Short mmCIF file of C-alpha atoms in Angstrom, two decimals:
data_model
loop_
_atom_site.label_atom_id
_atom_site.label_comp_id
_atom_site.label_asym_id
_atom_site.label_seq_id
_atom_site.Cartn_x
_atom_site.Cartn_y
_atom_site.Cartn_z
CA MET A 1 0.29 0.01 -0.07
CA THR A 2 1.37 3.01 -0.61
CA ALA A 3 1.66 6.08 1.50
CA THR A 4 0.41 9.57 0.34
CA PRO A 5 1.55 12.66 1.10
CA ARG A 6 -0.50 13.77 3.74
CA SER A 7 -0.07 10.53 5.91
CA ARG A 8 4.03 10.89 5.62
CA ARG A 9 3.11 14.76 6.68
CA LEU A 10 1.53 12.96 9.52
CA ARG A 11 4.05 10.55 10.73
CA THR A 12 7.23 13.18 10.57
CA LEU A 13 4.82 15.62 12.99
CA ALA A 14 4.30 12.67 15.22
CA ALA A 15 7.98 11.85 15.45
CA ALA A 16 9.03 15.79 15.83
CA LEU A 17 6.52 15.77 19.14
CA VAL A 18 7.94 12.73 20.57
CA THR A 19 11.42 13.93 20.15
CA THR A 20 10.99 17.41 21.57
CA ALA A 21 8.95 16.04 24.51
CA ALA A 22 11.85 13.86 25.30
CA LEU A 23 14.43 16.72 25.23
CA SER A 24 12.11 18.73 27.37
CA LEU A 25 12.09 16.15 29.90
CA THR A 26 16.12 15.46 29.96
CA ALA A 27 16.37 18.96 30.44
CA CYS A 28 14.38 19.21 33.29
CA GLN A 29 16.22 16.37 34.86
CA THR A 30 19.68 17.63 34.27
CA GLY A 31 19.27 21.38 34.85
CA THR A 32 20.81 23.52 37.86
CA ALA A 33 18.75 24.79 40.25
CA ASP A 34 18.48 28.82 41.48
CA ALA A 35 18.33 30.41 44.88
CA THR A 36 14.64 29.86 44.72
CA GLY A 37 14.95 25.88 44.17
CA ALA A 38 13.80 26.21 40.48
CA VAL A 39 15.58 24.14 37.89
CA ASP A 40 17.23 26.23 34.80
CA SER A 41 17.61 24.11 31.63
CA THR A 42 19.31 26.35 30.07
CA ARG A 43 22.33 26.12 32.54
CA PRO A 44 24.46 22.73 32.28
CA PRO A 45 24.62 21.04 35.48
CA VAL A 46 28.17 21.28 36.99
CA PRO A 47 28.97 17.72 38.14
CA ALA A 48 30.53 16.89 41.89
CA ALA A 49 34.33 15.86 41.97
CA GLU A 50 34.77 12.83 42.88
CA ALA A 51 37.59 11.73 45.35
CA GLY A 52 40.62 10.61 43.83
CA THR A 53 40.33 12.65 40.56
CA PRO A 54 42.42 15.28 39.01
CA ALA A 55 39.31 17.49 39.83
CA ALA A 56 39.12 16.87 43.60
CA GLU A 57 42.90 17.00 44.00
CA ALA A 58 42.49 20.57 42.99
CA GLU A 59 40.01 21.52 45.01
CA GLN A 60 42.28 20.21 48.18
CA GLU A 61 44.92 22.07 47.01
CA GLU A 62 42.77 25.55 46.49
CA ALA A 63 41.21 24.92 50.01
CA ALA A 64 44.60 25.25 51.84
CA PRO A 65 46.54 27.78 49.66
CA GLY A 66 50.25 27.43 51.30
CA LYS A 67 49.81 24.31 52.70
CA GLU A 68 52.96 22.88 50.18
CA ALA A 69 55.23 26.17 50.29
CA GLU A 70 54.81 25.94 54.21
CA LYS A 71 56.21 22.12 54.20
CA GLU A 72 59.17 23.25 51.79
CA SER A 73 60.48 26.14 53.52
CA GLY A 74 59.39 25.28 57.23
CA ALA A 75 60.71 21.59 57.51
CA PRO A 76 64.24 22.21 56.25
CA GLY A 77 64.52 24.99 58.94
CA LYS A 78 63.15 22.93 61.66
CA GLU A 79 65.52 19.75 60.49
CA ALA A 80 68.37 22.39 60.82
CA THR A 81 67.28 23.40 64.35
CA GLN A 82 66.95 19.98 65.89
CA VAL A 83 70.69 19.52 64.22
CA ALA A 84 72.10 22.16 65.47
CA ASP A 85 70.41 21.83 68.97
CA ARG A 86 71.80 17.87 69.06
CA LYS A 87 75.33 19.69 68.09
CA ALA A 88 75.05 22.10 71.55
CA ALA A 89 73.93 19.26 73.38
CA THR A 90 76.90 17.15 72.49
CA LYS A 91 79.60 19.48 72.46
CA THR A 92 82.06 19.14 75.40
CA THR A 93 85.31 21.33 76.29
CA SER A 94 87.71 20.90 79.59
CA CYS A 95 86.81 22.87 82.31
CA THR A 96 88.99 25.97 83.07
CA ALA A 97 88.98 29.06 85.13
CA LYS A 98 86.95 30.63 82.65
CA GLY A 99 83.69 28.56 83.18
CA THR A 100 84.34 27.04 86.87
CA LYS A 101 83.58 27.95 89.89
CA VAL A 102 86.35 26.74 92.81
CA THR A 103 85.60 26.96 96.48
CA VAL A 104 88.20 25.36 99.24
CA THR A 105 86.67 24.34 102.46
CA ASP A 106 88.06 22.62 105.61
CA ALA A 107 86.73 19.17 106.13
CA PRO A 108 85.79 18.18 109.60
CA ARG A 109 86.69 14.92 108.70
CA PRO A 110 89.34 13.28 108.18
CA ILE A 111 91.47 16.04 110.24
CA ASN A 112 94.01 17.99 107.87
CA HIS A 113 92.01 17.55 104.93
CA LEU A 114 90.42 20.21 102.53
CA LEU A 115 87.91 19.78 100.31
CA ILE A 116 88.12 21.80 96.86
CA LYS A 117 84.53 21.87 95.11
CA ALA A 118 84.83 22.48 91.29
CA THR A 119 81.48 24.18 89.20
CA ASN A 120 80.39 24.43 85.61
CA THR A 121 79.26 27.72 85.27
CA SER A 122 79.57 27.96 81.73
CA ASP A 123 76.19 26.77 79.19
CA THR A 124 78.60 24.06 78.08
CA THR A 125 79.60 20.24 79.32
CA CYS A 126 83.30 20.17 80.38
CA HIS A 127 85.40 17.34 81.91
CA LEU A 128 87.71 17.54 85.11
CA TYR A 129 90.13 15.61 83.67
CA TYR A 130 92.90 13.65 86.05
CA ALA A 131 93.65 15.68 89.36
CA PRO A 132 93.94 19.28 89.65
CA TYR A 133 97.40 20.63 89.87
CA LEU A 134 98.23 22.68 92.95
CA ARG A 135 100.76 25.15 94.33
CA PHE A 136 100.37 26.73 97.38
CA ASP A 137 102.18 30.13 97.44
CA GLN A 138 105.30 29.73 95.94
CA ALA A 139 105.70 26.01 95.81
CA GLN A 140 108.53 24.74 93.40
CA SER A 141 106.58 21.65 92.43
CA ALA A 142 102.56 21.07 92.40
CA VAL A 143 100.94 18.74 95.17
CA PRO A 144 101.44 14.98 94.47
CA PHE A 145 98.39 13.08 93.45
CA ILE A 146 97.12 10.08 94.96
CA GLU A 147 97.38 7.39 92.30
CA GLU A 148 94.97 5.47 94.60
CA SER A 149 91.99 7.36 94.37
CA LYS A 150 91.86 7.04 90.11
CA PRO A 151 88.35 6.73 89.35
CA GLN A 152 87.39 4.50 86.74
CA ALA A 153 85.59 7.11 84.29
CA VAL A 154 86.96 11.15 83.53
CA VAL A 155 84.33 13.73 85.68
CA THR A 156 81.96 14.88 83.05
CA LEU A 157 80.07 18.34 84.20
CA ALA A 158 76.84 19.30 82.83
CA PRO A 159 76.36 23.25 83.37
CA GLY A 160 75.53 23.53 86.93
CA GLU A 161 77.03 20.37 87.96
CA SER A 162 80.20 19.69 90.45
CA GLY A 163 83.12 17.82 90.63
CA TYR A 164 85.73 17.28 93.77
CA ALA A 165 89.22 16.58 95.11
CA GLY A 166 90.28 15.93 98.13
CA VAL A 167 93.48 17.73 99.89
CA LEU A 168 95.73 16.41 102.25
CA THR A 169 97.70 19.18 103.79
CA SER A 170 99.92 17.53 106.43
CA THR A 171 100.49 14.41 108.80
CA PRO A 172 102.49 13.81 111.92
CA ASP A 173 105.15 11.87 110.24
CA GLY A 174 105.65 14.91 107.66
CA SER A 175 108.52 17.13 107.13
CA HIS A 176 109.29 20.85 106.35
CA PRO A 177 106.09 21.84 107.48
CA TYR A 178 105.12 25.78 106.85
CA ASP A 179 101.81 28.42 106.76
CA ALA A 180 100.47 28.41 103.29
CA THR A 181 98.61 31.90 102.47
CA SER A 182 97.51 31.14 99.20
CA LEU A 183 96.00 28.16 96.86
CA THR A 184 96.64 28.10 92.64
CA LEU A 185 94.87 25.55 90.94
CA TYR A 186 95.66 24.51 87.51
CA TYR A 187 93.19 22.21 84.77
CA ALA A 188 94.89 19.19 83.45
CA ALA A 189 94.49 18.96 80.09
CA ARG A 190 93.19 15.75 78.46
CA SER A 191 96.85 14.57 76.74
CA GLY A 192 97.92 14.44 80.67
CA GLN A 193 100.85 16.47 79.52
CA GLY A 194 100.44 19.77 81.59
CA SER A 195 97.86 22.05 82.51
CA THR A 196 94.95 23.78 79.97
CA GLY A 197 93.48 27.16 80.24
CA ALA A 198 94.15 30.04 82.99
CA PRO A 199 94.31 28.57 86.24
CA SER A 200 91.71 29.52 89.52
CA HIS A 201 92.86 31.16 92.39
CA ALA A 202 90.84 29.85 95.34
CA ALA A 203 90.22 31.70 98.59
CA LEU A 204 91.57 29.09 101.66
CA PRO A 205 89.00 28.72 104.37
CA PHE A 206 91.48 29.70 107.01
CA ASP A 207 94.43 32.83 106.85
CA SER A 208 96.95 30.34 106.49
CA VAL A 209 96.69 26.36 106.36
CA ARG A 210 99.82 24.18 107.62
CA VAL A 211 101.06 22.34 104.99
CA ASP A 212 104.19 19.91 105.16
CA SER A 213 106.02 17.16 102.46
CA SER A 214 103.04 14.60 103.18
CA ASN A 215 100.65 16.98 101.47
CA ALA A 216 98.84 15.49 98.55
CA VAL A 217 95.44 15.64 96.06
CA THR A 218 93.05 12.87 94.81
CA TYR A 219 91.80 12.77 91.17
CA TRP A 220 88.72 14.35 90.77
CA GLN A 221 85.45 12.45 91.97
CA THR A 222 81.75 13.12 91.37
CA SER A 223 80.93 13.20 95.35
CA ALA A 224 82.98 14.99 98.41
CA ALA A 225 82.12 11.81 100.22
CA ASP A 226 84.69 9.86 97.54
CA ALA A 227 87.18 12.89 97.76
CA LEU A 228 87.64 12.83 101.34
CA MET A 229 88.44 8.97 101.30
CA TRP A 230 92.21 9.02 101.54
#
């Protein structure tokens, strides 16, 4: 059966109406809402960025401006500060008169003993090597060390800490006694050869102290009790 021109026009018109209705329905479903809640089908919808997509990552970076710059500029500075702090904490030196306060007191026991106390007044850890080199007045040589008093480790003083040495001034068997009025303390070098730094001039507990040939001094100790054992 052959279609007439009129029937072809009717079918074409019906197809156009169906297409128009489908487009209108799609626009209503995908349109964006305005401030009143009405959907504007003339504007395309803005898809939400999904997590993990480049768009989502870009939004996160924009939401936290300067975060990456803070990591790049702040981390190295913080690390450098920590390294400097560790170096300052581990830095040590020999104790000298420049950063050490020395006091000399009379020990009630044992008799004829003095107690030397050296306190680290600096902000750096220092070491008291061996024993102090002592000279009473203008003595030709330093006071001998008591070798039996040598500790197992070097006395190390953190800022504010103290080390001690005991001094035997005289005994009944000593010879050539005299009354000393001054005391000079030299700090032993790490090598054990001579002294290091400037000496300390410590005031005696009395106007004078009786000293004889039995005069001797202990190695540096970590406590007053250990320094007065000899």
